[in-house]
Coordinates of C-alpha atoms in Angstrom, one line a residue:
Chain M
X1 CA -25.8 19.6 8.4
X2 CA -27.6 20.2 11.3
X3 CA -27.7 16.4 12.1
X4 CA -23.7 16.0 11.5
X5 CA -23.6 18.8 14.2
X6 CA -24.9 16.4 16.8
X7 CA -22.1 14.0 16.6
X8 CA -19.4 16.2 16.7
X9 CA -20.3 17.4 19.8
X10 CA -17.6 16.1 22.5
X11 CA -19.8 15.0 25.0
X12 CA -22.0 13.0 22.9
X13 CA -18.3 11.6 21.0
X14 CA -17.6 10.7 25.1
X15 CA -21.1 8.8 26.1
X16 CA -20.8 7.0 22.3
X17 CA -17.0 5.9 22.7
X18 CA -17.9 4.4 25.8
X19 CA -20.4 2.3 24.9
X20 CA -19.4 1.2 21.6
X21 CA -15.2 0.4 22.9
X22 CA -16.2 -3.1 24.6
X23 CA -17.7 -3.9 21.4
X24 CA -15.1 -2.7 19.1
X25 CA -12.3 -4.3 21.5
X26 CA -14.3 -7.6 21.1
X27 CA -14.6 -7.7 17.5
X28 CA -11.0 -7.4 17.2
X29 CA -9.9 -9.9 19.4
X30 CA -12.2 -12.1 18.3
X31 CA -11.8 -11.9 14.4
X32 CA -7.8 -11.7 15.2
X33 CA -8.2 -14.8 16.9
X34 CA -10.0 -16.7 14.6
X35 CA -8.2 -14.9 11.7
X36 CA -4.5 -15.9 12.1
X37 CA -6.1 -19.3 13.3
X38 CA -7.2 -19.7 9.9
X39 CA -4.4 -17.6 8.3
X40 CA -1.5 -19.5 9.4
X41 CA -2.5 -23.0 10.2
X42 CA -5.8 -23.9 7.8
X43 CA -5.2 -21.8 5.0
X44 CA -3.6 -23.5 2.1
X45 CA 0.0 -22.8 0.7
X46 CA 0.1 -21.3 -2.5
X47 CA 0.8 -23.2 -5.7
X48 CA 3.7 -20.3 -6.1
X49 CA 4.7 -19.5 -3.0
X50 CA 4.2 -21.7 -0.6
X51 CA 4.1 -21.3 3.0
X52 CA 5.5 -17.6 2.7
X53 CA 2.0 -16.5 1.3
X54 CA 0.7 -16.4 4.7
X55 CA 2.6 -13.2 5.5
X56 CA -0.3 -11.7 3.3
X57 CA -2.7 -11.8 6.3
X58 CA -1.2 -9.2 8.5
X59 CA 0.7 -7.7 5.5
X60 CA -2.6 -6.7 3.4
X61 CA -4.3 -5.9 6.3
X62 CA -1.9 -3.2 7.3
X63 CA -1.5 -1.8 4.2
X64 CA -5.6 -1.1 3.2
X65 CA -5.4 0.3 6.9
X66 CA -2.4 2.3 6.0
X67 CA -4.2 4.0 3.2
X68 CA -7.7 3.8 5.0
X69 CA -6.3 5.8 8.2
X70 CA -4.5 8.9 5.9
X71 CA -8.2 9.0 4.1
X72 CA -9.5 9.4 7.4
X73 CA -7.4 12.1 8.1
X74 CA -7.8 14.1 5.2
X75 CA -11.9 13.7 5.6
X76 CA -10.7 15.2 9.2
X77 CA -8.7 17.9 8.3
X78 CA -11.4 18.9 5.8
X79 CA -14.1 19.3 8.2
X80 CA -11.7 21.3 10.8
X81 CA -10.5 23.4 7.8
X82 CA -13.8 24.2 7.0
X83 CA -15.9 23.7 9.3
X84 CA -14.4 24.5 12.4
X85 CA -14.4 21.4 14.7
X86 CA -12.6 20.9 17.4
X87 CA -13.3 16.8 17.4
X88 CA -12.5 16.5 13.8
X89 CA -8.9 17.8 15.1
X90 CA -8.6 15.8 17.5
X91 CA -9.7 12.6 15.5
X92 CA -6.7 13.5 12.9
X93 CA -4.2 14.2 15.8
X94 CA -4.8 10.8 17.4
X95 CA -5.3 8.6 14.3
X96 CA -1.9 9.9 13.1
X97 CA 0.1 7.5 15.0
X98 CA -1.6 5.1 14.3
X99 CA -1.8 5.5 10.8
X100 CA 2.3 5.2 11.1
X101 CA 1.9 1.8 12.9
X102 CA 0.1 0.4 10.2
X103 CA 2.5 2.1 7.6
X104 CA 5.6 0.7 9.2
X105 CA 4.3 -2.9 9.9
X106 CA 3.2 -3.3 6.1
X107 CA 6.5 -2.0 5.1
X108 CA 8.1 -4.6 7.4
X109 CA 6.6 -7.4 6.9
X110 CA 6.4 -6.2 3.0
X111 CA 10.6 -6.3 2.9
X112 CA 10.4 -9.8 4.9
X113 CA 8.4 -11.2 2.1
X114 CA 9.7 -9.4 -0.2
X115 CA 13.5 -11.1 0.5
X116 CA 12.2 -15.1 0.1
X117 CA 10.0 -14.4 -3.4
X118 CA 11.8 -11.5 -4.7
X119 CA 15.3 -11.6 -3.8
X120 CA 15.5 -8.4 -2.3
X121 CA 14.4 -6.2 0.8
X122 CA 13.3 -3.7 -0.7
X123 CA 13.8 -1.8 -4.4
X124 CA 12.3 1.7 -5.7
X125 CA 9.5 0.7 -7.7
X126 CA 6.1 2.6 -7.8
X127 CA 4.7 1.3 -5.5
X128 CA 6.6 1.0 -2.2
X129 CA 8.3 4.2 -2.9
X130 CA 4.4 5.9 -2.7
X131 CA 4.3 3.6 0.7
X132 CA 7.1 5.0 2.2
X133 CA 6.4 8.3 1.2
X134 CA 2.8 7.7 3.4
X135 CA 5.2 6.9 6.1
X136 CA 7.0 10.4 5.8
X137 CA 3.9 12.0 5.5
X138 CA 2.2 10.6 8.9
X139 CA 5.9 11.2 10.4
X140 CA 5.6 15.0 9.6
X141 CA 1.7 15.4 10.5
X142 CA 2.9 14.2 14.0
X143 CA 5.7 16.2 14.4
X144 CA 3.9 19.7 12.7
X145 CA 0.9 18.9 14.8
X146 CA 3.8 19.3 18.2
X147 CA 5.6 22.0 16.6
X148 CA 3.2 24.9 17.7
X149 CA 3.0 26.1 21.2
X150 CA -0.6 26.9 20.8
X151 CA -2.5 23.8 19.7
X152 CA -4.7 25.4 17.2
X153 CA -2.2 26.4 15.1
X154 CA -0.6 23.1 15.1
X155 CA -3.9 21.1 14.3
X156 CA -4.5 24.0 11.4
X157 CA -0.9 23.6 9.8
X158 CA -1.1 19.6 9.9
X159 CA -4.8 20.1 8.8
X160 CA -2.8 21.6 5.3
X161 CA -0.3 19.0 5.2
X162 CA -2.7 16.1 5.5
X163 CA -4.8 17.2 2.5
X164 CA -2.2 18.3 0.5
X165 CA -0.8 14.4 0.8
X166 CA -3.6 13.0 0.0
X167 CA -3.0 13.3 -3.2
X168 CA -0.5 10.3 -2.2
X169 CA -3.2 7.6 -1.5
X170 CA -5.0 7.4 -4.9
X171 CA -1.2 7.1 -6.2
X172 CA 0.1 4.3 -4.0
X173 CA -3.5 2.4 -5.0
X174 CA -2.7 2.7 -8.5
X175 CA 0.9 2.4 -8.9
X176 CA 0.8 -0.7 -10.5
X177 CA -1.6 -0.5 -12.8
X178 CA -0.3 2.5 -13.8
X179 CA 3.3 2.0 -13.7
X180 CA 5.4 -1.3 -14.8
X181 CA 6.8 -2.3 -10.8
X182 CA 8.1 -5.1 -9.1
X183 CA 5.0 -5.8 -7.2
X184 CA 2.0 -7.3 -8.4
X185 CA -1.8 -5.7 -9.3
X186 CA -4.3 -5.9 -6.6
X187 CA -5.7 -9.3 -6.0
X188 CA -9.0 -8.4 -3.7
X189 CA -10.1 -5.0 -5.2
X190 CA -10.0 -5.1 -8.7
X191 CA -12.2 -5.7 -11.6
X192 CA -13.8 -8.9 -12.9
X193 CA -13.4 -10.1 -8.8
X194 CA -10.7 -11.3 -6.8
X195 CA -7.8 -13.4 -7.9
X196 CA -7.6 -15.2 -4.5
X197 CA -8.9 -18.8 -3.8
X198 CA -11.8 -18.4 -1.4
X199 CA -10.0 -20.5 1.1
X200 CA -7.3 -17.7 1.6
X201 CA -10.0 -14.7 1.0
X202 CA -11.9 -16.0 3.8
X203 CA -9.3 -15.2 6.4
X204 CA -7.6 -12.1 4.4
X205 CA -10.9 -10.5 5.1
X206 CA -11.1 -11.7 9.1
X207 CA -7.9 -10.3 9.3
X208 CA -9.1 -7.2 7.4
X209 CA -12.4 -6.5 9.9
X210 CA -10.0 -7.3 13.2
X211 CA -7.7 -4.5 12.3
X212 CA -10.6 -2.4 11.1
X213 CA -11.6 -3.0 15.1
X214 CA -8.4 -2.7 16.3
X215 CA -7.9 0.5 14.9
X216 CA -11.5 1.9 15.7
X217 CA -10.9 1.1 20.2
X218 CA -7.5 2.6 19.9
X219 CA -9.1 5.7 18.1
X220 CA -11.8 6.1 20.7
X221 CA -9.2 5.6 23.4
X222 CA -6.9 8.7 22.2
X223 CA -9.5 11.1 21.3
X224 CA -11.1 10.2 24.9
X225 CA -7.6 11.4 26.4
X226 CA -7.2 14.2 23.7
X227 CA -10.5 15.4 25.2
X228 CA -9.4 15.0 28.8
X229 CA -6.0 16.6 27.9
X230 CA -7.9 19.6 26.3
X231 CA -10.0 19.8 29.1
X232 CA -6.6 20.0 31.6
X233 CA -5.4 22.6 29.6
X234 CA -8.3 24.5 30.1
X235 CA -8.4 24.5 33.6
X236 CA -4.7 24.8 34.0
X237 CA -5.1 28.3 32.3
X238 CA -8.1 29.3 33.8
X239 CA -6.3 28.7 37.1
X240 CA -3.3 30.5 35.6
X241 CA -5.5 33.6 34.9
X242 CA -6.8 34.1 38.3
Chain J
X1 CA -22.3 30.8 6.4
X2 CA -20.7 32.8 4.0
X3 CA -17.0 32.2 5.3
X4 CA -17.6 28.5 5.3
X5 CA -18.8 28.1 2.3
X6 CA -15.7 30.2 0.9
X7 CA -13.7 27.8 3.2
X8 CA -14.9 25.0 1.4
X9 CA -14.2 26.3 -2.4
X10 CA -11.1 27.1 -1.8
X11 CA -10.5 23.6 -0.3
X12 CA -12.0 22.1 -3.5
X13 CA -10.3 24.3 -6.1
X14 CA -7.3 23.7 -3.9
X15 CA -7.1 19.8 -4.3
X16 CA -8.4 20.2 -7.9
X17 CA -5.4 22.3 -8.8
X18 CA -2.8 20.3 -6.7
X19 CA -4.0 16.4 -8.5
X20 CA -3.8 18.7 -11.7
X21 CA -0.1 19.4 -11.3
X22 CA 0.6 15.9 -10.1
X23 CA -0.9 14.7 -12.5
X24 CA 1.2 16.4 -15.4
X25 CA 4.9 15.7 -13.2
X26 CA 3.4 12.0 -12.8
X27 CA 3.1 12.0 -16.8
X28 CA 6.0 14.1 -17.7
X29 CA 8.6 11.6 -15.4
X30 CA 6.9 8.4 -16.4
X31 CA 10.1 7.4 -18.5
X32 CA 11.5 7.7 -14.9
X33 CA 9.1 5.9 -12.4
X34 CA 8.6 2.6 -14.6
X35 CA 10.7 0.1 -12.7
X36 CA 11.5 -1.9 -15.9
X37 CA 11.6 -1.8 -19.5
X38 CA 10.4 -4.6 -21.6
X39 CA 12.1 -6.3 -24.8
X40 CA 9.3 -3.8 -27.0
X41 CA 11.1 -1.1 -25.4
X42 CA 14.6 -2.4 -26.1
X43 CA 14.1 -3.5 -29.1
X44 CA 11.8 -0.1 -30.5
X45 CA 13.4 2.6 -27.8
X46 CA 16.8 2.5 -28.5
X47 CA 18.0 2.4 -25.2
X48 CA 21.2 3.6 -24.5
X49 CA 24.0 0.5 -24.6
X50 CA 26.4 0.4 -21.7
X51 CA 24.1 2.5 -19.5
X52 CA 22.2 0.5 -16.5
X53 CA 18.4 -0.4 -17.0
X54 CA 15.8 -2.7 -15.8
X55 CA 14.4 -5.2 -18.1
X56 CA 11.5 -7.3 -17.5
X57 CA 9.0 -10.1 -19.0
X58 CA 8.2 -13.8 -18.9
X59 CA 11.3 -16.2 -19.0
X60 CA 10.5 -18.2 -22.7
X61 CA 9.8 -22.2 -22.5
X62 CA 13.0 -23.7 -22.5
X63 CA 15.4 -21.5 -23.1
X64 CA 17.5 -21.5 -20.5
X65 CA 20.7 -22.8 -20.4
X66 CA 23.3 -23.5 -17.8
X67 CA 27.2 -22.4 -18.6
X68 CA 30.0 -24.7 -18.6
X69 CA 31.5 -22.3 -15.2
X70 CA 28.1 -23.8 -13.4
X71 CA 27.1 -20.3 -12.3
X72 CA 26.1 -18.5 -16.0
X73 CA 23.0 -19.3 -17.0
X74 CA 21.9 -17.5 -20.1
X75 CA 17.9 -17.4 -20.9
X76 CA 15.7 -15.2 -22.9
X77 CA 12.9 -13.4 -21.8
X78 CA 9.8 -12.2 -24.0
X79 CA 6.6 -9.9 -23.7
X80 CA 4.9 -11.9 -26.4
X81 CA 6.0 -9.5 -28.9
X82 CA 10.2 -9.3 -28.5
X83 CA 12.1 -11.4 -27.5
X84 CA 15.6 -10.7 -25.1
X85 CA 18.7 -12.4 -24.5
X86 CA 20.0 -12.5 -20.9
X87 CA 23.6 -14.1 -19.5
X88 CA 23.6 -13.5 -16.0
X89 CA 26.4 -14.9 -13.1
X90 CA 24.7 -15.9 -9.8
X91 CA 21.9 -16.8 -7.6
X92 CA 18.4 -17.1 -9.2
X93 CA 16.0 -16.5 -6.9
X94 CA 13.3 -19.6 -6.0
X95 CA 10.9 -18.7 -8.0
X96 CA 12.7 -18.4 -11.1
X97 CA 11.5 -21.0 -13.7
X98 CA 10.0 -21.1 -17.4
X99 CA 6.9 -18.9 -18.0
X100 CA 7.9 -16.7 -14.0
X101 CA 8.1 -13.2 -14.9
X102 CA 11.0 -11.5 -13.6
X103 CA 12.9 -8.3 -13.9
X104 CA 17.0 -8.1 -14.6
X105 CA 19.2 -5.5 -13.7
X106 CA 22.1 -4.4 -15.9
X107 CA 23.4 -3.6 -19.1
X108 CA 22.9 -4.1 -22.8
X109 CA 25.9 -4.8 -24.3
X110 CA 26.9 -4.2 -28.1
X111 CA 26.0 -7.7 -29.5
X112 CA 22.2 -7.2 -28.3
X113 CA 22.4 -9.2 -24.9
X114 CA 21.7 -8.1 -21.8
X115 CA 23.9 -8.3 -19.2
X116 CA 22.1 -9.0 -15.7
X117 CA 23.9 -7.7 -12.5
X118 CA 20.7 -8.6 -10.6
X119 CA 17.5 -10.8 -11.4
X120 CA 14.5 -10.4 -9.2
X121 CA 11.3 -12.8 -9.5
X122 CA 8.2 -11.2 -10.0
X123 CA 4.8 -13.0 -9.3
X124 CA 1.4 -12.2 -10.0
X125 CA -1.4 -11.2 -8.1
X126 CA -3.3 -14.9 -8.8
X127 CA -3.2 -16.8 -5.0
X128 CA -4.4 -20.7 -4.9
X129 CA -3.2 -23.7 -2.9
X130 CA -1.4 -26.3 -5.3
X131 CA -3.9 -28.8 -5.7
X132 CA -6.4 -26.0 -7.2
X133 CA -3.5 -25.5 -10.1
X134 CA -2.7 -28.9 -10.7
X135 CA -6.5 -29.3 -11.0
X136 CA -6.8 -26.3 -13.5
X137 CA -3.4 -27.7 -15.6
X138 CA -4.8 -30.7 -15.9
X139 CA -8.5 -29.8 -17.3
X140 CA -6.4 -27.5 -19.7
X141 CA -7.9 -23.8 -18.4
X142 CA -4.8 -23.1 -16.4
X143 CA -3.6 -19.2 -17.2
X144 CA -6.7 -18.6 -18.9
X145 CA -7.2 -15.4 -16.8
X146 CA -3.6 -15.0 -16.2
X147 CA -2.8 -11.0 -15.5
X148 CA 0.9 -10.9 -14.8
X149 CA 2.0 -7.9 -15.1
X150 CA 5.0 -8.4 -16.3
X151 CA 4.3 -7.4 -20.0
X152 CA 0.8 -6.1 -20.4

């Protein structure tokens, strides 16, 4: 434990984020780049759907991220349940947000694929009623996490709500094996290997380690000013004391 | 240490008990979160007539027929073990053909056919550009690994 200690120290978090953003900023724009390069101009249509498959690269994408950022969060809210930590706070108060982007861009572009092979926006099955109810659950760790006048208590409070949701993400993964829905088993991570042609795998998984990127700079960005906010705050009462 | 580690059970036994109790609603409502029924169901269930459902499964090889009216088109669907009739007035979605899973909305009327309001297409989680499929019809191991879910 005593090694974990190390990293959760602030001041170390700041000297690490700045070394490693270019980097991660890179990576992103490069693999999004070459990603919906490949995506939406090599990549073949599919034998069933044509050219509309290639919604799947920034659909899938934002989905695993979806579920990916809200296990992030829980692991967070764990540690500064238990442990105490002011950084593991922060982490789950500024991955929140973003968690939501993700959420809402796979429901989007989920309901504009879903109209073309389906024939409809959007219906109650399994598994995009667990989606949306990820959406809600980012939607109210934001707002309880702003709902206290002392931050603490807000951080502790959404620390509750964020674990007790998690109970969401193993659902939403396996609504449809579980359930009969309307949309279709994993193709990528399931048994026996993926269903997916390697020609359309390839740039899946690009698009898969650009958001992975993406998501890892804007993270470092909004701890960095969580710190510098906390650090305000500090001062401003300090001031306000004398 | 002490207060941590009492922390951290009560986190534990916390989660354990709340995926215990989701896991009993989950199972106790399943009749309610399945988004379609199949013809098993239908034809085992007893589902209520007049009432509406979802029905779902593979539309059967040649079996669908076009109305005089040029907008009913009657078809059956199966699950490989039961078979269902289906009229239904409208727009089929693209991906409607022989073999496509797909799901209906609507009723089951007296006579034993079901009444669609709605048909949605489903399609399975199998992605490959065209010349791959063709390739695999023709060498005869197309749908070999087939998983749609349709009818499982």
């Amino acid at each position: 434990m005593a090694n974990l200690h190390k990293f959760a120290n602030p001041t170390l978090f700041l000297r690490l984020s700045r070394a490693l953003l270019p980097w991660c900023v890179g990576i992103a724009v490069v693999t999004m780049a070459v990603g919906l390069y490949l995506g939406l101009f090599v990549a073949p249509p599919d034998y069933q759907q044509g050219e509309s498959v290639r919604i799947m690269y920034v659909h899938v994408p934002a989905a695993w991220m979806a579920l990916f950022v809200y296990t992030l969060m829980a692991v967070a809210s764990a540690v500064s349940l238990i442990w105490r930590h002011l950084l593991a706070d922060l982490v789950a108060k500024a991955a929140a947000p973003l968690g939501a982007g993700f959420t809402l861009i796979a429901l989007a572009t989920g309901s504009l694929w879903g109209k073309p092979m389906w024939g409809t926006w959007w219906v109650w099955d399994a598994r995009l009623t667990s989606v949306l109810i990820l959406f809600f659950l980012y939607l109210g760790h934001i707002a309880l996490t702003h709902a206290f006048d002392d931050p603490g208590r807000g951080a502790r409070a959404a620390a509750i709500l964020a674990l007790v949701g998690f109970v969401n993400v193993p659902i939403i993964k396996f609504s449809v094996d579980w359930w009969n829905t309307l949309h279709q088993p994993a193709s990528v991570l399931k048994l026996g290997g993926p269903a997916i042609h390697p020609t359309m795998l390839w740039p899946l998984l690009l698009m898969a380690v650009a958001f992975t990127f993406y998501f890892i700079a804007l993270l470092f960005l909004r701890v960095r000013g969580e710190i510098a906010a906390r650090k305000l705050r500090a001062l401003q009462l300090a001031r306000a004391a004398r | 240490m002490k207060r941590k580690h009492r922390r951290l059970m009560f986190v534990l036994f916390a989660l354990v008990g709340l995926g215990a109790a989701t896991a009993l609603v989950l199972t106790a409502l399943e009749e309610n979160i399945v988004f379609f029924h199949s013809p098993t169901d239908v034809a085992e269930k007893d589902l209520p007539a007049g009432r509406t459902i979802r029905v779902g499964g593979l539309v059967v090889e040649q079996s669908i027929q076009k109305q005089a009216d040029g907008v009913t088109v009657a078809f059956q669907i199966t699950d490989m073990a039961h078979t269902l009739p289906i009229v239904y007035t409208g727009i089929l979605p693209d991906l409607f053909r022989e073999g496509q899973g797909i799901v209906a909305e609507g009723e089951l009327r007296a006579d034993g056919v079901f009444a669609a309001r709605e048909v949605l297409a489903k399609h399975d989680e199998t992605y490959m550009p065209p010349e791959v499929a063709d390739a695999l019809k023709k060498s005869g191991h197309w749908k070999e690994t087939d998983g749609t879910g349709a009818e499982q």
